[in-house]
mmCIF file with all atom_site columns, C-alpha atoms in Angstrom:
data_model
loop_
_atom_site.group_PDB
_atom_site.id
_atom_site.type_symbol
_atom_site.label_atom_id
_atom_site.label_alt_id
_atom_site.label_comp_id
_atom_site.label_asym_id
_atom_site.label_entity_id
_atom_site.label_seq_id
_atom_site.pdbx_PDB_ins_code
_atom_site.Cartn_x
_atom_site.Cartn_y
_atom_site.Cartn_z
_atom_site.occupancy
_atom_site.B_iso_or_equiv
_atom_site.pdbx_formal_charge
_atom_site.auth_seq_id
_atom_site.auth_comp_id
_atom_site.auth_asym_id
_atom_site.auth_atom_id
_atom_site.pdbx_PDB_model_num
ATOM 1   C CA . UNK A 1 1   ? -10.653 -14.039 -7.734 1.00 0.00 ? 64  UNK A CA 1
ATOM 2   C CA . UNK A 1 2   ? -10.816 -11.268 -5.180 1.00 0.00 ? 65  UNK A CA 1
ATOM 3   C CA . UNK A 1 3   ? -12.703 -8.007  -5.678 1.00 0.00 ? 66  UNK A CA 1
ATOM 4   C CA . UNK A 1 4   ? -10.691 -4.798  -5.840 1.00 0.00 ? 67  UNK A CA 1
ATOM 5   C CA . UNK A 1 5   ? -11.781 -1.262  -5.091 1.00 0.00 ? 68  UNK A CA 1
ATOM 6   C CA . UNK A 1 6   ? -10.546 2.097   -6.317 1.00 0.00 ? 69  UNK A CA 1
ATOM 7   C CA . UNK A 1 7   ? -10.771 5.165   -4.027 1.00 0.00 ? 70  UNK A CA 1
ATOM 8   C CA . UNK A 1 8   ? -8.933  8.358   -3.165 1.00 0.00 ? 71  UNK A CA 1
ATOM 9   C CA . UNK A 1 9   ? -6.401  7.875   -0.351 1.00 0.00 ? 72  UNK A CA 1
ATOM 10  C CA . UNK A 1 10  ? -8.040  10.773  1.477  1.00 0.00 ? 73  UNK A CA 1
ATOM 11  C CA . UNK A 1 11  ? -11.307 8.791   1.586  1.00 0.00 ? 74  UNK A CA 1
ATOM 12  C CA . UNK A 1 12  ? -9.683  5.759   3.201  1.00 0.00 ? 75  UNK A CA 1
ATOM 13  C CA . UNK A 1 13  ? -7.241  7.549   5.532  1.00 0.00 ? 76  UNK A CA 1
ATOM 14  C CA . UNK A 1 14  ? -7.727  8.679   9.099  1.00 0.00 ? 77  UNK A CA 1
ATOM 15  C CA . UNK A 1 15  ? -5.236  11.054  10.747 1.00 0.00 ? 78  UNK A CA 1
ATOM 16  C CA . UNK A 1 16  ? -4.392  10.914  14.436 1.00 0.00 ? 79  UNK A CA 1
ATOM 17  C CA . UNK A 1 17  ? -2.966  13.571  16.694 1.00 0.00 ? 80  UNK A CA 1
ATOM 18  C CA . UNK A 1 18  ? -0.408  13.294  19.446 1.00 0.00 ? 81  UNK A CA 1
ATOM 19  C CA . UNK A 1 19  ? -0.521  16.165  21.889 1.00 0.00 ? 82  UNK A CA 1
ATOM 20  C CA . UNK A 1 20  ? 3.106   15.853  22.942 1.00 0.00 ? 83  UNK A CA 1
ATOM 21  C CA . UNK A 1 21  ? 6.008   16.360  20.531 1.00 0.00 ? 84  UNK A CA 1
ATOM 22  C CA . UNK A 1 22  ? 9.461   15.448  21.767 1.00 0.00 ? 85  UNK A CA 1
ATOM 23  C CA . UNK A 1 23  ? 11.963  18.177  20.957 1.00 0.00 ? 86  UNK A CA 1
ATOM 24  C CA . UNK A 1 24  ? 14.882  16.414  22.639 1.00 0.00 ? 87  UNK A CA 1
ATOM 25  C CA . UNK A 1 25  ? 15.465  12.680  22.354 1.00 0.00 ? 88  UNK A CA 1
ATOM 26  C CA . UNK A 1 26  ? 17.920  10.711  24.470 1.00 0.00 ? 89  UNK A CA 1
ATOM 27  C CA . UNK A 1 27  ? 20.117  7.623   24.023 1.00 0.00 ? 90  UNK A CA 1
ATOM 28  C CA . UNK A 1 28  ? 17.950  5.748   26.510 1.00 0.00 ? 91  UNK A CA 1
ATOM 29  C CA . UNK A 1 29  ? 14.247  5.698   27.234 1.00 0.00 ? 92  UNK A CA 1
ATOM 30  C CA . UNK A 1 30  ? 11.254  3.440   27.066 1.00 0.00 ? 93  UNK A CA 1
ATOM 31  C CA . UNK A 1 31  ? 9.822   4.580   23.711 1.00 0.00 ? 94  UNK A CA 1
ATOM 32  C CA . UNK A 1 32  ? 11.227  5.536   20.304 1.00 0.00 ? 95  UNK A CA 1
ATOM 33  C CA . UNK A 1 33  ? 11.061  9.130   19.122 1.00 0.00 ? 96  UNK A CA 1
ATOM 34  C CA . UNK A 1 34  ? 10.366  9.178   15.380 1.00 0.00 ? 97  UNK A CA 1
ATOM 35  C CA . UNK A 1 35  ? 11.506  11.957  13.074 1.00 0.00 ? 98  UNK A CA 1
ATOM 36  C CA . UNK A 1 36  ? 11.162  12.603  9.341  1.00 0.00 ? 99  UNK A CA 1
ATOM 37  C CA . UNK A 1 37  ? 13.869  11.522  6.952  1.00 0.00 ? 100 UNK A CA 1
ATOM 38  C CA . UNK A 1 38  ? 16.159  8.649   6.131  1.00 0.00 ? 101 UNK A CA 1
ATOM 39  C CA . UNK A 1 39  ? 16.978  7.828   9.767  1.00 0.00 ? 102 UNK A CA 1
ATOM 40  C CA . UNK A 1 40  ? 13.570  7.693   11.452 1.00 0.00 ? 103 UNK A CA 1
ATOM 41  C CA . UNK A 1 41  ? 14.679  6.996   15.029 1.00 0.00 ? 104 UNK A CA 1
ATOM 42  C CA . UNK A 1 42  ? 15.791  10.274  16.635 1.00 0.00 ? 105 UNK A CA 1
ATOM 43  C CA . UNK A 1 43  ? 16.319  8.643   20.034 1.00 0.00 ? 106 UNK A CA 1
ATOM 44  C CA . UNK A 1 44  ? 14.212  7.603   22.996 1.00 0.00 ? 107 UNK A CA 1
ATOM 45  C CA . UNK A 1 45  ? 12.029  9.200   25.665 1.00 0.00 ? 108 UNK A CA 1
ATOM 46  C CA . UNK A 1 46  ? 9.746   8.345   28.557 1.00 0.00 ? 109 UNK A CA 1
ATOM 47  C CA . UNK A 1 47  ? 6.202   9.534   29.142 1.00 0.00 ? 110 UNK A CA 1
ATOM 48  C CA . UNK A 1 48  ? 2.823   8.941   27.494 1.00 0.00 ? 111 UNK A CA 1
ATOM 49  C CA . UNK A 1 49  ? 3.450   7.705   23.923 1.00 0.00 ? 112 UNK A CA 1
ATOM 50  C CA . UNK A 1 50  ? 1.078   7.067   21.038 1.00 0.00 ? 113 UNK A CA 1
ATOM 51  C CA . UNK A 1 51  ? -0.290  3.637   21.942 1.00 0.00 ? 114 UNK A CA 1
ATOM 52  C CA . UNK A 1 52  ? -2.442  2.370   19.055 1.00 0.00 ? 115 UNK A CA 1
ATOM 53  C CA . UNK A 1 53  ? 0.470   1.687   16.706 1.00 0.00 ? 116 UNK A CA 1
ATOM 54  C CA . UNK A 1 54  ? -0.665  -1.561  15.058 1.00 0.00 ? 117 UNK A CA 1
ATOM 55  C CA . UNK A 1 55  ? -2.429  -0.150  12.008 1.00 0.00 ? 118 UNK A CA 1
ATOM 56  C CA . UNK A 1 56  ? -0.658  3.213   11.723 1.00 0.00 ? 119 UNK A CA 1
ATOM 57  C CA . UNK A 1 57  ? 1.965   4.433   9.309  1.00 0.00 ? 120 UNK A CA 1
ATOM 58  C CA . UNK A 1 58  ? 3.993   7.570   9.942  1.00 0.00 ? 121 UNK A CA 1
ATOM 59  C CA . UNK A 1 59  ? 4.369   9.913   6.986  1.00 0.00 ? 122 UNK A CA 1
ATOM 60  C CA . UNK A 1 60  ? 6.976   12.702  6.840  1.00 0.00 ? 123 UNK A CA 1
ATOM 61  C CA . UNK A 1 61  ? 4.967   15.500  5.286  1.00 0.00 ? 124 UNK A CA 1
ATOM 62  C CA . UNK A 1 62  ? 8.039   17.387  4.029  1.00 0.00 ? 125 UNK A CA 1
ATOM 63  C CA . UNK A 1 63  ? 10.445  14.502  3.395  1.00 0.00 ? 126 UNK A CA 1
ATOM 64  C CA . UNK A 1 64  ? 7.954   11.903  2.079  1.00 0.00 ? 127 UNK A CA 1
ATOM 65  C CA . UNK A 1 65  ? 9.433   9.351   4.471  1.00 0.00 ? 128 UNK A CA 1
ATOM 66  C CA . UNK A 1 66  ? 7.300   6.408   5.607  1.00 0.00 ? 129 UNK A CA 1
ATOM 67  C CA . UNK A 1 67  ? 7.769   4.432   8.813  1.00 0.00 ? 130 UNK A CA 1
ATOM 68  C CA . UNK A 1 68  ? 5.747   1.484   10.119 1.00 0.00 ? 131 UNK A CA 1
ATOM 69  C CA . UNK A 1 69  ? 6.030   1.458   13.923 1.00 0.00 ? 132 UNK A CA 1
ATOM 70  C CA . UNK A 1 70  ? 6.122   -1.906  15.665 1.00 0.00 ? 133 UNK A CA 1
ATOM 71  C CA . UNK A 1 71  ? 5.668   -0.519  19.180 1.00 0.00 ? 134 UNK A CA 1
ATOM 72  C CA . UNK A 1 72  ? 4.422   2.544   21.075 1.00 0.00 ? 135 UNK A CA 1
ATOM 73  C CA . UNK A 1 73  ? 6.194   5.752   20.026 1.00 0.00 ? 136 UNK A CA 1
ATOM 74  C CA . UNK A 1 74  ? 6.589   9.530   20.189 1.00 0.00 ? 137 UNK A CA 1
ATOM 75  C CA . UNK A 1 75  ? 6.995   11.895  17.250 1.00 0.00 ? 138 UNK A CA 1
ATOM 76  C CA . UNK A 1 76  ? 9.543   14.678  17.037 1.00 0.00 ? 139 UNK A CA 1
ATOM 77  C CA . UNK A 1 77  ? 7.402   17.266  15.211 1.00 0.00 ? 140 UNK A CA 1
ATOM 78  C CA . UNK A 1 78  ? 4.018   18.085  13.760 1.00 0.00 ? 141 UNK A CA 1
ATOM 79  C CA . UNK A 1 79  ? 5.443   17.411  10.283 1.00 0.00 ? 142 UNK A CA 1
ATOM 80  C CA . UNK A 1 80  ? 4.944   13.716  10.914 1.00 0.00 ? 143 UNK A CA 1
ATOM 81  C CA . UNK A 1 81  ? 1.444   12.592  10.071 1.00 0.00 ? 144 UNK A CA 1
ATOM 82  C CA . UNK A 1 82  ? 0.095   9.599   11.995 1.00 0.00 ? 145 UNK A CA 1
ATOM 83  C CA . UNK A 1 83  ? -2.123  7.789   9.489  1.00 0.00 ? 146 UNK A CA 1
ATOM 84  C CA . UNK A 1 84  ? -4.305  4.690   9.550  1.00 0.00 ? 147 UNK A CA 1
ATOM 85  C CA . UNK A 1 85  ? -6.955  3.215   7.279  1.00 0.00 ? 148 UNK A CA 1
ATOM 86  C CA . UNK A 1 86  ? -10.462 4.516   7.930  1.00 0.00 ? 149 UNK A CA 1
ATOM 87  C CA . UNK A 1 87  ? -11.963 1.265   6.651  1.00 0.00 ? 150 UNK A CA 1
ATOM 88  C CA . UNK A 1 88  ? -11.216 -2.355  7.434  1.00 0.00 ? 151 UNK A CA 1
ATOM 89  C CA . UNK A 1 89  ? -7.698  -2.885  6.071  1.00 0.00 ? 152 UNK A CA 1
ATOM 90  C CA . UNK A 1 90  ? -4.558  -4.698  7.177  1.00 0.00 ? 153 UNK A CA 1
ATOM 91  C CA . UNK A 1 91  ? -2.089  -2.202  8.694  1.00 0.00 ? 154 UNK A CA 1
ATOM 92  C CA . UNK A 1 92  ? 0.960   -3.559  6.869  1.00 0.00 ? 155 UNK A CA 1
ATOM 93  C CA . UNK A 1 93  ? -0.933  -3.543  3.568  1.00 0.00 ? 156 UNK A CA 1
ATOM 94  C CA . UNK A 1 94  ? -1.915  0.078   4.241  1.00 0.00 ? 157 UNK A CA 1
ATOM 95  C CA . UNK A 1 95  ? 1.790   0.930   4.699  1.00 0.00 ? 158 UNK A CA 1
ATOM 96  C CA . UNK A 1 96  ? 2.620   -0.607  1.301  1.00 0.00 ? 159 UNK A CA 1
ATOM 97  C CA . UNK A 1 97  ? -0.378  1.132   -0.278 1.00 0.00 ? 160 UNK A CA 1
ATOM 98  C CA . UNK A 1 98  ? 0.974   4.492   0.931  1.00 0.00 ? 161 UNK A CA 1
ATOM 99  C CA . UNK A 1 99  ? 4.419   3.551   -0.341 1.00 0.00 ? 162 UNK A CA 1
ATOM 100 C CA . UNK A 1 100 ? 2.980   2.760   -3.771 1.00 0.00 ? 163 UNK A CA 1
ATOM 101 C CA . UNK A 1 101 ? 1.055   6.040   -4.024 1.00 0.00 ? 164 UNK A CA 1
ATOM 102 C CA . UNK A 1 102 ? 3.612   8.293   -2.317 1.00 0.00 ? 165 UNK A CA 1
ATOM 103 C CA . UNK A 1 103 ? 3.864   11.522  -4.343 1.00 0.00 ? 166 UNK A CA 1
ATOM 104 C CA . UNK A 1 104 ? 7.008   12.874  -5.963 1.00 0.00 ? 167 UNK A CA 1
ATOM 105 C CA . UNK A 1 105 ? 8.811   15.573  -4.020 1.00 0.00 ? 168 UNK A CA 1
ATOM 106 C CA . UNK A 1 106 ? 7.823   19.123  -4.854 1.00 0.00 ? 169 UNK A CA 1
ATOM 107 C CA . UNK A 1 107 ? 10.429  20.722  -2.587 1.00 0.00 ? 170 UNK A CA 1
ATOM 108 C CA . UNK A 1 108 ? 9.692   21.869  0.928  1.00 0.00 ? 171 UNK A CA 1
ATOM 109 C CA . UNK A 1 109 ? 5.915   21.672  1.095  1.00 0.00 ? 172 UNK A CA 1
ATOM 110 C CA . UNK A 1 110 ? 3.146   19.679  2.718  1.00 0.00 ? 173 UNK A CA 1
ATOM 111 C CA . UNK A 1 111 ? 2.872   16.555  0.554  1.00 0.00 ? 174 UNK A CA 1
ATOM 112 C CA . UNK A 1 112 ? 0.058   14.909  2.515  1.00 0.00 ? 175 UNK A CA 1
ATOM 113 C CA . UNK A 1 113 ? -2.449  17.139  0.684  1.00 0.00 ? 176 UNK A CA 1
ATOM 114 C CA . UNK A 1 114 ? -1.124  15.811  -2.627 1.00 0.00 ? 177 UNK A CA 1
ATOM 115 C CA . UNK A 1 115 ? -1.103  12.184  -1.460 1.00 0.00 ? 178 UNK A CA 1
ATOM 116 C CA . UNK A 1 116 ? -4.728  12.351  -0.258 1.00 0.00 ? 179 UNK A CA 1
ATOM 117 C CA . UNK A 1 117 ? -5.820  13.147  -3.830 1.00 0.00 ? 180 UNK A CA 1
ATOM 118 C CA . UNK A 1 118 ? -4.144  10.017  -5.268 1.00 0.00 ? 181 UNK A CA 1
ATOM 119 C CA . UNK A 1 119 ? -6.470  7.280   -6.428 1.00 0.00 ? 182 UNK A CA 1
ATOM 120 C CA . UNK A 1 120 ? -5.503  3.910   -4.960 1.00 0.00 ? 183 UNK A CA 1
ATOM 121 C CA . UNK A 1 121 ? -6.463  0.436   -6.122 1.00 0.00 ? 184 UNK A CA 1
ATOM 122 C CA . UNK A 1 122 ? -6.627  -2.253  -3.424 1.00 0.00 ? 185 UNK A CA 1
ATOM 123 C CA . UNK A 1 123 ? -8.219  -5.645  -2.699 1.00 0.00 ? 186 UNK A CA 1
ATOM 124 C CA . UNK A 1 124 ? -11.249 -5.544  -0.419 1.00 0.00 ? 187 UNK A CA 1
ATOM 125 C CA . UNK A 1 125 ? -10.583 -8.912  1.233  1.00 0.00 ? 188 UNK A CA 1
ATOM 126 C CA . UNK A 1 126 ? -8.288  -8.773  4.276  1.00 0.00 ? 189 UNK A CA 1
ATOM 127 C CA . UNK A 1 127 ? -6.845  -12.232 3.497  1.00 0.00 ? 190 UNK A CA 1
ATOM 128 C CA . UNK A 1 128 ? -5.667  -11.007 0.096  1.00 0.00 ? 191 UNK A CA 1
ATOM 129 C CA . UNK A 1 129 ? -4.200  -7.844  1.673  1.00 0.00 ? 192 UNK A CA 1
ATOM 130 C CA . UNK A 1 130 ? -2.273  -9.998  4.162  1.00 0.00 ? 193 UNK A CA 1
ATOM 131 C CA . UNK A 1 131 ? -0.900  -12.232 1.386  1.00 0.00 ? 194 UNK A CA 1
ATOM 132 C CA . UNK A 1 132 ? 0.252   -9.226  -0.624 1.00 0.00 ? 195 UNK A CA 1
ATOM 133 C CA . UNK A 1 133 ? 1.816   -7.456  2.370  1.00 0.00 ? 196 UNK A CA 1
ATOM 134 C CA . UNK A 1 134 ? 3.597   -10.649 3.501  1.00 0.00 ? 197 UNK A CA 1
ATOM 135 C CA . UNK A 1 135 ? 5.037   -11.080 0.005  1.00 0.00 ? 198 UNK A CA 1
ATOM 136 C CA . UNK A 1 136 ? 6.210   -7.445  -0.105 1.00 0.00 ? 199 UNK A CA 1
ATOM 137 C CA . UNK A 1 137 ? 7.662   -7.644  3.404  1.00 0.00 ? 200 UNK A CA 1
ATOM 138 C CA . UNK A 1 138 ? 9.659   -10.755 2.432  1.00 0.00 ? 201 UNK A CA 1
ATOM 139 C CA . UNK A 1 139 ? 10.853  -9.001  -0.716 1.00 0.00 ? 202 UNK A CA 1
ATOM 140 C CA . UNK A 1 140 ? 11.937  -5.974  1.364  1.00 0.00 ? 203 UNK A CA 1
ATOM 141 C CA . UNK A 1 141 ? 13.869  -8.304  3.683  1.00 0.00 ? 204 UNK A CA 1
ATOM 142 C CA . UNK A 1 142 ? 15.674  -9.933  0.761  1.00 0.00 ? 205 UNK A CA 1
ATOM 143 C CA . UNK A 1 143 ? 16.575  -6.550  -0.726 1.00 0.00 ? 206 UNK A CA 1
ATOM 144 C CA . UNK A 1 144 ? 17.896  -5.313  2.642  1.00 0.00 ? 207 UNK A CA 1
ATOM 145 C CA . UNK A 1 145 ? 19.965  -8.492  3.042  1.00 0.00 ? 208 UNK A CA 1
ATOM 146 C CA . UNK A 1 146 ? 21.427  -8.064  -0.440 1.00 0.00 ? 209 UNK A CA 1
ATOM 147 C CA . UNK A 1 147 ? 22.236  -4.393  0.252  1.00 0.00 ? 210 UNK A CA 1
ATOM 148 C CA . UNK A 1 148 ? 24.026  -5.321  3.501  1.00 0.00 ? 211 UNK A CA 1
ATOM 149 C CA . UNK A 1 149 ? 26.075  -7.940  1.638  1.00 0.00 ? 212 UNK A CA 1
ATOM 150 C CA . UNK A 1 150 ? 27.040  -5.433  -1.054 1.00 0.00 ? 213 UNK A CA 1
ATOM 151 C CA . UNK A 1 151 ? 28.040  -2.813  1.555  1.00 0.00 ? 214 UNK A CA 1
ATOM 152 C CA . UNK A 1 152 ? 30.116  -5.435  3.376  1.00 0.00 ? 215 UNK A CA 1
ATOM 153 C CA . UNK A 1 153 ? 31.858  -6.521  0.184  1.00 0.00 ? 216 UNK A CA 1
ATOM 154 C CA . UNK A 1 154 ? 32.616  -2.936  -0.756 1.00 0.00 ? 217 UNK A CA 1
ATOM 155 C CA . UNK A 1 155 ? 33.931  -2.096  2.711  1.00 0.00 ? 218 UNK A CA 1
ATOM 156 C CA . UNK A 1 156 ? 36.189  -5.179  2.856  1.00 0.00 ? 219 UNK A CA 1
ATOM 157 C CA . UNK A 1 157 ? 37.482  -5.213  -0.710 1.00 0.00 ? 220 UNK A CA 1
ATOM 158 C CA . UNK A 1 158 ? 40.792  -3.769  -1.853 1.00 0.00 ? 221 UNK A CA 1
ATOM 159 C CA . UNK A 1 159 ? 40.705  -1.538  -4.904 1.00 0.00 ? 222 UNK A CA 1
ATOM 160 C CA . UNK A 1 160 ? 43.516  -2.155  -7.387 1.00 0.00 ? 223 UNK A CA 1
ATOM 161 C CA . UNK A 1 161 ? 44.318  0.457   -9.960 1.00 0.00 ? 224 UNK A CA 1
#
């Protein structure tokens, strides 16, 4: 049995800054430009991106959106918080931890302040974190596959009245 710990998200979260925000994204470029909302990729740009992406999760402070980058990136505005665990924790597990404790929308406000106050429960052992995050990632993949199949069936079916 693995030991679990309970702490405020603000105690286990480190925020990062990116000096350059990209106000205009293009169809082509070397790095993704991430924005808040349902469609996180605003476009692409060249330049000096945020490089240490492996353990970070991007949080849309107004929209409550979460995005786990898989490569170097830019952000479109200061409303996107670049977050990582401040203690030894698997980056993908940290993403799912934030997803679990994401606050409910309270309209157009800064939700990161609310999220930092949430008390999170998590396993201390990295191996257990990896097992949990791998399971959740596989589950996400199966859900996405099912949703694509449903959309395809709806788009190709004929409705009879």
